[in-house]
Coordinates of N, CA, C and O in Angstrom, one line a residue:
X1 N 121.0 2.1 113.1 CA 121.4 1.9 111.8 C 122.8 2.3 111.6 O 123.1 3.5 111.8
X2 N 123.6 1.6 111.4 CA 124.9 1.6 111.0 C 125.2 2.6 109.5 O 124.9 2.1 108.4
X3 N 125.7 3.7 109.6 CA 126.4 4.7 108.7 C 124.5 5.1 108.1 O 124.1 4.6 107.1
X4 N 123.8 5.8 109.0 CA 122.8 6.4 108.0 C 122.9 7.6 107.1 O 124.0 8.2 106.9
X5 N 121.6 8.1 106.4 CA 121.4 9.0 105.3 C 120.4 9.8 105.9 O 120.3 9.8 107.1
X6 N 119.9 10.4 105.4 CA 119.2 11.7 105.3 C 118.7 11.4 104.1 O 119.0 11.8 103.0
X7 N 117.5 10.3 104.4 CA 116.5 9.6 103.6 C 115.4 11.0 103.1 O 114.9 11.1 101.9
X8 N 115.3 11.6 103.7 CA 114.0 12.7 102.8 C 115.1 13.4 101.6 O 114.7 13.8 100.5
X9 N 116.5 13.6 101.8 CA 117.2 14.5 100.9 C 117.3 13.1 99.8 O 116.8 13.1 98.6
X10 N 118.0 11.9 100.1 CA 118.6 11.5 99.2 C 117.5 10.2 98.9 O 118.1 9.3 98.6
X11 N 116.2 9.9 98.9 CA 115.5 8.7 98.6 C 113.9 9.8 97.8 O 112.9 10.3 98.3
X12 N 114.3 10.0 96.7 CA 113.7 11.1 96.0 C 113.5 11.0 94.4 O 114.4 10.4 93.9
X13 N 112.6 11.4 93.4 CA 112.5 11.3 92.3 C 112.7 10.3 91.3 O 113.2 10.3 90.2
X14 N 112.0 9.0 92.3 CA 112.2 7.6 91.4 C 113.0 6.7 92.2 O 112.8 5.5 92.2
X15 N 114.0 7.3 92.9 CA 115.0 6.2 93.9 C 116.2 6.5 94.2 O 117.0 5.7 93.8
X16 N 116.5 7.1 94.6 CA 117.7 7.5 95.1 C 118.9 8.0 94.5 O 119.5 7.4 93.6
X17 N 119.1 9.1 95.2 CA 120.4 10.1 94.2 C 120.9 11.0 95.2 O 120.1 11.6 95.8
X18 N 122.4 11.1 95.4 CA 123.3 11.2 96.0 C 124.8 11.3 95.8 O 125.3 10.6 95.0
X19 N 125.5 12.3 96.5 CA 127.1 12.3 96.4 C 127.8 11.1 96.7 O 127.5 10.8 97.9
X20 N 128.5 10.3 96.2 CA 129.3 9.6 96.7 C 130.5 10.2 97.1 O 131.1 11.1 96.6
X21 N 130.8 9.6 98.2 CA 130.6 8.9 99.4 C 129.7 9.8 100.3 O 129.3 9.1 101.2
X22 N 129.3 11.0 100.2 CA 129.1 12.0 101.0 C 127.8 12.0 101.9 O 127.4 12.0 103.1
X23 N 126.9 11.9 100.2 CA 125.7 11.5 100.6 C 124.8 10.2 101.0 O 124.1 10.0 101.9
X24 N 125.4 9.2 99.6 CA 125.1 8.3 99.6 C 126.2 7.1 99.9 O 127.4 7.5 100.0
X25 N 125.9 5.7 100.0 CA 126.9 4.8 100.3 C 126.3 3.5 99.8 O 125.1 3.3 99.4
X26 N 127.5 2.4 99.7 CA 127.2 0.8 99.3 C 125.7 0.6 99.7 O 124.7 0.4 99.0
X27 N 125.8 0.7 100.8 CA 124.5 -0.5 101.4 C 123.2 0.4 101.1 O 122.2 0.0 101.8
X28 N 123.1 1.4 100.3 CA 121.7 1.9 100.1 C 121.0 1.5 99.0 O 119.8 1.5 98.8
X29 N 122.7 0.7 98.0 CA 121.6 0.1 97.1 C 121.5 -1.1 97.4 O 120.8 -1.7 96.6
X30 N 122.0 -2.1 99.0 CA 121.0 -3.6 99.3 C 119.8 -2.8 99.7 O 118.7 -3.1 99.2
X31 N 119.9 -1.5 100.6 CA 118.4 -1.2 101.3 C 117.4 -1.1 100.1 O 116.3 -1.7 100.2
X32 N 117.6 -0.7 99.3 CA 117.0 -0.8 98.3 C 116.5 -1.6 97.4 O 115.4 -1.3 96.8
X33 N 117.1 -2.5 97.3 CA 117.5 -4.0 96.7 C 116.0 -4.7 97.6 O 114.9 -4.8 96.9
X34 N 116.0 -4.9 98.3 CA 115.3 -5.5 99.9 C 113.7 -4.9 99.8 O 112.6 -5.5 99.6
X35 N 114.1 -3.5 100.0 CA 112.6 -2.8 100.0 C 112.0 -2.8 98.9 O 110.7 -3.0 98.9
X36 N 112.7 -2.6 97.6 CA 111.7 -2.4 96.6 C 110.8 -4.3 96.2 O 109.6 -4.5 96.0
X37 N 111.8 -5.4 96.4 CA 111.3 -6.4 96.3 C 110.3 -6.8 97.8 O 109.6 -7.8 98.0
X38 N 110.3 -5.7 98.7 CA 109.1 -6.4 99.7 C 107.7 -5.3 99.5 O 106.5 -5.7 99.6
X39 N 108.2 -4.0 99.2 CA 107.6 -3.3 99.1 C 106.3 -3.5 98.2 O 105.1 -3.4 98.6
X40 N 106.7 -3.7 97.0 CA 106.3 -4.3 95.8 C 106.0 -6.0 95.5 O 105.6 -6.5 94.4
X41 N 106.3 -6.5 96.4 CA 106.1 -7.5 96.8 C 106.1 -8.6 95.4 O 105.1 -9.1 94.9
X42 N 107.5 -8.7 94.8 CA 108.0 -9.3 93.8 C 108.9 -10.2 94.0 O 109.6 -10.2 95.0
X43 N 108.9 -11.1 93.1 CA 109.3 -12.9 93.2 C 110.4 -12.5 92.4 O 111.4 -13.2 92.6
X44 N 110.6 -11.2 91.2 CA 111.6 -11.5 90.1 C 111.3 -9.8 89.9 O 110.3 -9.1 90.1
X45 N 112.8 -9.4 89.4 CA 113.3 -7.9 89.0 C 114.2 -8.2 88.1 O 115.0 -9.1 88.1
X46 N 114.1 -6.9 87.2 CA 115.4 -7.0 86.3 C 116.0 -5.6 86.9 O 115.5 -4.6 87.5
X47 N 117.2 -5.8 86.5 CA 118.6 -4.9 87.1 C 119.3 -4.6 86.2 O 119.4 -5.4 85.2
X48 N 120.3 -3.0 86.1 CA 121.1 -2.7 85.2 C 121.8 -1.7 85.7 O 121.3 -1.1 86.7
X49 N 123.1 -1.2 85.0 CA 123.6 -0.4 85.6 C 124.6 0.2 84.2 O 124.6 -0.6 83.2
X50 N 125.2 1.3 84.2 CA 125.7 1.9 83.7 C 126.8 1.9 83.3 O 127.2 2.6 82.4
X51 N 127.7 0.8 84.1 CA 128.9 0.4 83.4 C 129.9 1.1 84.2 O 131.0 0.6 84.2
X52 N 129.8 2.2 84.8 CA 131.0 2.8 85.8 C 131.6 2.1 87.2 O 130.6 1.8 87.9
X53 N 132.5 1.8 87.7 CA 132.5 1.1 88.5 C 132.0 1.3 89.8 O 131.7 0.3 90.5
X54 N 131.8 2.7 90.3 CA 130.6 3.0 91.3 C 129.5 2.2 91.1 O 129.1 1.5 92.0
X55 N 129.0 2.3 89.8 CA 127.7 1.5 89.2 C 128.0 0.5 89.8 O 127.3 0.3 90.8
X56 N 128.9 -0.4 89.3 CA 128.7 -1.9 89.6 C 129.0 -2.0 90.8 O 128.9 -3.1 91.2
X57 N 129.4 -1.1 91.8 CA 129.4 -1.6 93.1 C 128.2 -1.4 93.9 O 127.9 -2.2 94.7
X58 N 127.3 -0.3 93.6 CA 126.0 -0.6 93.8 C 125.1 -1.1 93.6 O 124.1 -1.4 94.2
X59 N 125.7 -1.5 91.8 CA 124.5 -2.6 91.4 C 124.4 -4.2 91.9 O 123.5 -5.0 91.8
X60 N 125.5 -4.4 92.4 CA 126.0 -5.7 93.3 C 125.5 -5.5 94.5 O 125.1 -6.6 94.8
X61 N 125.3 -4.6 95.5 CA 124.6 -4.5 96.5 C 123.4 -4.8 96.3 O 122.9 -5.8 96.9
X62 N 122.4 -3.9 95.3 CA 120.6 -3.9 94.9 C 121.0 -5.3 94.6 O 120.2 -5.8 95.4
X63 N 121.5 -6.2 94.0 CA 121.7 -7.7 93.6 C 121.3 -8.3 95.0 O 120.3 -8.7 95.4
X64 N 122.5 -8.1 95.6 CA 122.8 -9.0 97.3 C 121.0 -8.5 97.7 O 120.2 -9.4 97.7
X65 N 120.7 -7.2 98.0 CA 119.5 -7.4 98.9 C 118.7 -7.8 98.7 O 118.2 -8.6 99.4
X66 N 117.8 -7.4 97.2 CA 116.9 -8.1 96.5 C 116.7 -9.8 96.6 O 115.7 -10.5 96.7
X67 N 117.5 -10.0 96.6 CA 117.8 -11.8 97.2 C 117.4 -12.4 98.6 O 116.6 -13.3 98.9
X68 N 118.4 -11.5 99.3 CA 118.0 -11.6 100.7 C 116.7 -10.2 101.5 O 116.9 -9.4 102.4
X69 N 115.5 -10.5 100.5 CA 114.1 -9.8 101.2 C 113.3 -10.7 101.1 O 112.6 -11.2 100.2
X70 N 113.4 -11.1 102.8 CA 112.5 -11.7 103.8 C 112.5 -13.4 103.0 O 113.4 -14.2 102.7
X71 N 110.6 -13.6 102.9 CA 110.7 -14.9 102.4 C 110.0 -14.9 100.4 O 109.3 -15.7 99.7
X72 N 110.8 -13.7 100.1 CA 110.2 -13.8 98.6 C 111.0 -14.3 97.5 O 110.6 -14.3 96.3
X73 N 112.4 -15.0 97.9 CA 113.2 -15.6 97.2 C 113.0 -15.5 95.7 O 112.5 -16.2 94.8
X74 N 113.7 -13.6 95.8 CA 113.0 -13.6 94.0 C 114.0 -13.7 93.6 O 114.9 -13.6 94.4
X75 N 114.0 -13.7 92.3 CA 114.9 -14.4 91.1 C 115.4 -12.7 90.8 O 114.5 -11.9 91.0
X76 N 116.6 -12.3 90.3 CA 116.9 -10.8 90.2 C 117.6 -11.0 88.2 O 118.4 -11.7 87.5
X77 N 117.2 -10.6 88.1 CA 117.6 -10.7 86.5 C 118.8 -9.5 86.1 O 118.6 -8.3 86.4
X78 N 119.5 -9.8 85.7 CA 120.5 -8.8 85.7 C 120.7 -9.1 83.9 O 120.5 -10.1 83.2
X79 N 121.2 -7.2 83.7 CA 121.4 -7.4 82.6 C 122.7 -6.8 82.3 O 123.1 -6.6 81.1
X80 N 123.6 -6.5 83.7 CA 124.2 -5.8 83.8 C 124.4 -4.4 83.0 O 123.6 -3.5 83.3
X81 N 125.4 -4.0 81.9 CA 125.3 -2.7 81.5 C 124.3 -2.6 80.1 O 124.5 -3.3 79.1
X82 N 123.0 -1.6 80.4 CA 122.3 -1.4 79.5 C 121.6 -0.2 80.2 O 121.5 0.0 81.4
X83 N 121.1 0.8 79.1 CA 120.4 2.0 79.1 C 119.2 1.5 79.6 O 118.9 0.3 79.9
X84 N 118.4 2.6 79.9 CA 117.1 2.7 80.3 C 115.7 1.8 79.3 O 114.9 1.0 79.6
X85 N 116.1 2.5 78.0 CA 115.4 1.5 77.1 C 115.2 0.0 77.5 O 114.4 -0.7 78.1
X86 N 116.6 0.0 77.1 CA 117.3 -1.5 76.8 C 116.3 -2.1 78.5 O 115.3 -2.7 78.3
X87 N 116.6 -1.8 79.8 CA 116.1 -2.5 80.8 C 114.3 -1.9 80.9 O 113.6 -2.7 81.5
X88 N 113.7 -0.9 80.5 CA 112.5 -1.2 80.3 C 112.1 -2.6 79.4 O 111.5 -3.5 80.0
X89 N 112.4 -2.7 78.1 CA 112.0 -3.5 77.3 C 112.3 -4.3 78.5 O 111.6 -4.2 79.5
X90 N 113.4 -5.1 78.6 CA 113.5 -6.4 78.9 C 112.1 -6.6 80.4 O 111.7 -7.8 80.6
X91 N 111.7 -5.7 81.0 CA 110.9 -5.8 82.4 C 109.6 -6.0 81.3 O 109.0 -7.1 81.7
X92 N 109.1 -5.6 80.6 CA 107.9 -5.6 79.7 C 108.1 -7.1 79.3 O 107.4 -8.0 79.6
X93 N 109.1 -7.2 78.8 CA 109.2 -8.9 78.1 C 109.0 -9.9 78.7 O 108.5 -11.0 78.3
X94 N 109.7 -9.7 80.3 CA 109.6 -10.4 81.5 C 108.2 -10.6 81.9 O 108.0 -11.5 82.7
X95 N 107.0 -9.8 81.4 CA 105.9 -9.5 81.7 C 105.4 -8.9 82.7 O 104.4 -9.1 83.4
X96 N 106.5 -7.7 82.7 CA 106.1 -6.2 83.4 C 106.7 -6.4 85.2 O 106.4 -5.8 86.3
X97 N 107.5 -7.3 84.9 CA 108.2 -7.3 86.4 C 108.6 -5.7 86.6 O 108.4 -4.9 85.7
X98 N 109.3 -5.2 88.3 CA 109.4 -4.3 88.5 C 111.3 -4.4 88.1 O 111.9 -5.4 87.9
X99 N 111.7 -3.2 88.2 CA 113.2 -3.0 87.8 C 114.2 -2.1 88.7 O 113.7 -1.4 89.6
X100 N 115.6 -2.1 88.4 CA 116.1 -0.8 89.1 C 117.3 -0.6 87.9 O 117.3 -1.5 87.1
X101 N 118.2 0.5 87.8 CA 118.8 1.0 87.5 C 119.8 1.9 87.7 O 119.4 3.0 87.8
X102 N 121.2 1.7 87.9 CA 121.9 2.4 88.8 C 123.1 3.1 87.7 O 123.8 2.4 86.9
X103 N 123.1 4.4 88.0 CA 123.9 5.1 86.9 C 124.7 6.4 87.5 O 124.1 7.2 88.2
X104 N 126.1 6.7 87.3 CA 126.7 7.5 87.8 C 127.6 8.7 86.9 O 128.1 8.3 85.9
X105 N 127.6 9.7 87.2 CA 128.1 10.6 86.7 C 128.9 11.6 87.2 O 128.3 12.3 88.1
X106 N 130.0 12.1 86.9 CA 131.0 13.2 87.4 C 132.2 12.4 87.3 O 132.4 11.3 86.7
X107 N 132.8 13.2 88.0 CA 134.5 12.8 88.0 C 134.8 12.1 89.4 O 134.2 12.5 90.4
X108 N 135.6 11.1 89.3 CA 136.0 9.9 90.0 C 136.0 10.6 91.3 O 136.8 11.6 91.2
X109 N 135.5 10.4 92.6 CA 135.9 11.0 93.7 C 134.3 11.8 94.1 O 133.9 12.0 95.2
X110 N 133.7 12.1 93.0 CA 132.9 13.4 93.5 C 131.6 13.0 92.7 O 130.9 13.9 92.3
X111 N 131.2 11.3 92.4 CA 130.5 11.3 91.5 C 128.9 11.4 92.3 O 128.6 11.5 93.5
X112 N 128.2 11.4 91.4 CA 126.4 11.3 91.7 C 126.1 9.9 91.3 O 126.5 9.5 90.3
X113 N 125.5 9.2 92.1 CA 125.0 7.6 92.5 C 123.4 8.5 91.9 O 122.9 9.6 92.2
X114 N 122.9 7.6 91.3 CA 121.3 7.5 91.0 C 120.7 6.2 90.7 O 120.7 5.8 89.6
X115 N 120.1 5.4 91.7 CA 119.4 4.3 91.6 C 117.8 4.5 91.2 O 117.0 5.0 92.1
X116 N 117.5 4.2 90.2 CA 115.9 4.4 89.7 C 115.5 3.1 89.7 O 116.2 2.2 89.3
X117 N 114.1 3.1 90.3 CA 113.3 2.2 90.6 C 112.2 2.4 90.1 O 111.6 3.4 90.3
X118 N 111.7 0.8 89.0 CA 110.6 1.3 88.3 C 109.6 0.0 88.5 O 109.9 -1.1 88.2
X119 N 108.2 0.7 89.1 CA 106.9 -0.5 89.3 C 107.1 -1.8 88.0 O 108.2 -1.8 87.5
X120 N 106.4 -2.4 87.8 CA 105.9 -3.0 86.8 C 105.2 -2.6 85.4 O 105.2 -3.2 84.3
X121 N 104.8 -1.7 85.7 CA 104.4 -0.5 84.8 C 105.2 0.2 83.8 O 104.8 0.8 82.8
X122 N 106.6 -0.1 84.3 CA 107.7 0.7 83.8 C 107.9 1.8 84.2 O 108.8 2.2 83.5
X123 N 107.5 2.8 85.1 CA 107.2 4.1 85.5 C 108.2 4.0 86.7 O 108.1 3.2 87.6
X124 N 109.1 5.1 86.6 CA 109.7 5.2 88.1 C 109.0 5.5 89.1 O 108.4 6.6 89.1
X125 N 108.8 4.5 90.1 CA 108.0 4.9 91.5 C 108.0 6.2 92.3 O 109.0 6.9 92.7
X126 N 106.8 6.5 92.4 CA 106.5 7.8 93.3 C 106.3 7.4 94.5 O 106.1 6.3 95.0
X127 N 106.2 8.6 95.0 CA 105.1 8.9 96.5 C 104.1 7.4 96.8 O 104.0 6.6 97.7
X128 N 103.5 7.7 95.3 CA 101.8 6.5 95.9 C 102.4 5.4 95.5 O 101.7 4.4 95.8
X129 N 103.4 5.2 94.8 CA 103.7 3.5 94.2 C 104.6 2.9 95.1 O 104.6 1.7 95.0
X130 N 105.2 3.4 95.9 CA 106.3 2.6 96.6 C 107.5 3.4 97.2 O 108.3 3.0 98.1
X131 N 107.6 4.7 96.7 CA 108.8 5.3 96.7 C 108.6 5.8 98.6 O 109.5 5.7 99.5
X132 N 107.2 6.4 98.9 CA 107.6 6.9 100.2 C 107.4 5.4 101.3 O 107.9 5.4 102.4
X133 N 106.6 4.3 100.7 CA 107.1 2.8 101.8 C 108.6 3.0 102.1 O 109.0 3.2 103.2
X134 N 109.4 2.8 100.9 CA 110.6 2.5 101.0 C 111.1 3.3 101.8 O 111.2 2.9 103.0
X135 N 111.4 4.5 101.4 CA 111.5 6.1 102.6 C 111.3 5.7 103.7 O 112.1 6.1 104.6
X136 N 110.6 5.0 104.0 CA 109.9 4.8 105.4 C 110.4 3.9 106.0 O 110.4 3.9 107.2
X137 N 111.0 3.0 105.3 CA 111.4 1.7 105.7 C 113.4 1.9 106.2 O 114.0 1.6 107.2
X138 N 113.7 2.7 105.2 CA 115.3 2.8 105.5 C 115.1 3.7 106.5 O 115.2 3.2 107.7
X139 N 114.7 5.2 106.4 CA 114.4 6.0 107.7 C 114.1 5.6 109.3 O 114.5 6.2 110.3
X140 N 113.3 4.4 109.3 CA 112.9 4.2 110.6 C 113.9 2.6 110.6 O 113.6 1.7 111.4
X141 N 114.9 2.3 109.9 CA 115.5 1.2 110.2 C 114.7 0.1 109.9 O 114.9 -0.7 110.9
X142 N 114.1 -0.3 109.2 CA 112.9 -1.6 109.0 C 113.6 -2.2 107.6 O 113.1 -3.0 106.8
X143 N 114.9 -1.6 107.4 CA 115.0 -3.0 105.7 C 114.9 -4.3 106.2 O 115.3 -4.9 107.2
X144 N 114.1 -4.6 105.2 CA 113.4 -6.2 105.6 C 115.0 -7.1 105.5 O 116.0 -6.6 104.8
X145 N 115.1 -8.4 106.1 CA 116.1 -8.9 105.9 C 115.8 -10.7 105.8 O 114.6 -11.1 106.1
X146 N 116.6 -11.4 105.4 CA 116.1 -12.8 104.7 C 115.7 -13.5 106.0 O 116.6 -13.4 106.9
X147 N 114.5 -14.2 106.4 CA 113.9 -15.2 107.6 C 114.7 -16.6 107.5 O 114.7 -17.4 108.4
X148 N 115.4 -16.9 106.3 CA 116.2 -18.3 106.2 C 116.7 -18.5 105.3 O 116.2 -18.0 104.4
X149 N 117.5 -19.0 105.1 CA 118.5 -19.5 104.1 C 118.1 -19.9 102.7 O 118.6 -19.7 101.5
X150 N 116.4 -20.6 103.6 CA 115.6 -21.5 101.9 C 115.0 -20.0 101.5 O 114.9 -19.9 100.2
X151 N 114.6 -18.9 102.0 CA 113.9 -18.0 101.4 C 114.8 -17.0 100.5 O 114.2 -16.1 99.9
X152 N 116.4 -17.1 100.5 CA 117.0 -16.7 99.7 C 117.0 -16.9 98.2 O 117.0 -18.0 97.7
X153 N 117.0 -15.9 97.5 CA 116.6 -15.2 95.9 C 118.0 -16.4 95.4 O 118.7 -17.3 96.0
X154 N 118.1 -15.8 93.9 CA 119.2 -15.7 93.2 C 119.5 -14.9 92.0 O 118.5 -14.3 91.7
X155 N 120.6 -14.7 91.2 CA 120.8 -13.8 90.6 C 121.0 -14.0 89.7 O 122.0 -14.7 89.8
X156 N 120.5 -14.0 88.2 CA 120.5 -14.5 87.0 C 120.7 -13.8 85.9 O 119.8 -13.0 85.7
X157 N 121.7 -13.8 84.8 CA 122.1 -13.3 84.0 C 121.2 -13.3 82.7 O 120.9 -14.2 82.0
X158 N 120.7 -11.7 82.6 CA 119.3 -11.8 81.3 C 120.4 -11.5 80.1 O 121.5 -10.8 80.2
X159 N 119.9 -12.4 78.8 CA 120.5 -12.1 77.7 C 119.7 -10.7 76.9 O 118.5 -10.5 76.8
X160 N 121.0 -10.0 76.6 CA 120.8 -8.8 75.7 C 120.2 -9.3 74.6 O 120.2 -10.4 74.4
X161 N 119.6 -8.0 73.7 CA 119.0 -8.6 72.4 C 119.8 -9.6 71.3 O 119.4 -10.4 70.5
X162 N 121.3 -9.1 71.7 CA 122.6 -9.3 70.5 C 122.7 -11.0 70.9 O 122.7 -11.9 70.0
X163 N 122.8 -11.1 72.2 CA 123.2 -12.1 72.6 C 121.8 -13.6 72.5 O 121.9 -14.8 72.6
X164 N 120.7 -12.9 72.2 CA 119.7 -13.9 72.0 C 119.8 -14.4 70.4 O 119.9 -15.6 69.9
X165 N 119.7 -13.2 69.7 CA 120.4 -13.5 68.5 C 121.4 -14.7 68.0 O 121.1 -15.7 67.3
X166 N 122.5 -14.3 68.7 CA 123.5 -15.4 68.7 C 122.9 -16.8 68.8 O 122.8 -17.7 68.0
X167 N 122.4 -16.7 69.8 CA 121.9 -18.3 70.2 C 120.7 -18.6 69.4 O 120.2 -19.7 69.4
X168 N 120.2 -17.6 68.7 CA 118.8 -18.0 68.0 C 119.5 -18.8 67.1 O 119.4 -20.0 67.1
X169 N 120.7 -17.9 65.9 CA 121.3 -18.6 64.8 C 122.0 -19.6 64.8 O 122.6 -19.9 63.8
X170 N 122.3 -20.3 66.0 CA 123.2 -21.8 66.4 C 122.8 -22.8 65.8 O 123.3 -23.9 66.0

């Protein structure tokens, strides 16, 4: 595995949390991206992030992998920057698809990466839902990776409440 982690410290408490650069890095949110869509074995996820630009460089990784896992060419719903609320509701509306969430905090240089991964249920995954598969899968080198070209996802922009609005009153 090219640049690993110390998967028991940092793949913990819903989904991954970590120092940038120290602890954590880019490609843990494709590993992630990858595993939670094979793990969970999902056609379609919604996605969000925080708005920091750490955020968005992770949330563009969990984008890239989620797409390319194996042959489930799921559809990734992005809602780019929205709270926890905001992307539960939309996974319920979706009809309980599973989700992630990537949000960062501190000062530039020394921030905390936290990618939360949440079942269908809405509940961030534990131990028995998926969290120690995943564990398992980055640790021993197994992120699933795309079998062909045709089994590649794609990435689709979910409209916010404001923005359905809009188009409702057209």
């Amino acid at each position: 595995m090219l640049n690993p982690i110390n998967a028991d410290a940092v793949i913990r408490d819903g989904g991954a949390h970590g120092r940038f650069p120290d602890e954590i890095h880019e490609a843990v949110g494709w590993w992630l991206g990858a595993c939670l869509v094979t793990t969970l074995k999902a056609h379609r996820i919604a996605v969000a992030h925080g708005g920091r630009a750490t955020s968005v460089l992770f949330h563009q990784r969990l984008c890239r992998g989620a797409i390319n896992a194996q042959h489930y060419a799921c559809t990734v719903l992005t809602l780019r920057v929205a709270d926890e609320d905001t992307l539960l509701r939309a996974m319920a509306e979706l009809g309980g698809v599973p989700g992630a969430r990537v949000s960062t905090t501190g000062p530039e240089g020394e921030e905390t990466v936290s990618i939360v991964l949440y079942g269908p249920d809405g509940k961030p995954l534990d131990e028995d839902t998926g969290l120690a598969s995943i564990r398992h899968l980055i640790a021993s080198d197994r992120v699933p990776i795309p079998v062909n070209e045709t089994a590649k996802g794609r990435i689709e922009h979910y409209p916010h409440p404001a923005e359905q609005e809009k188009g409702a009153a057209r």
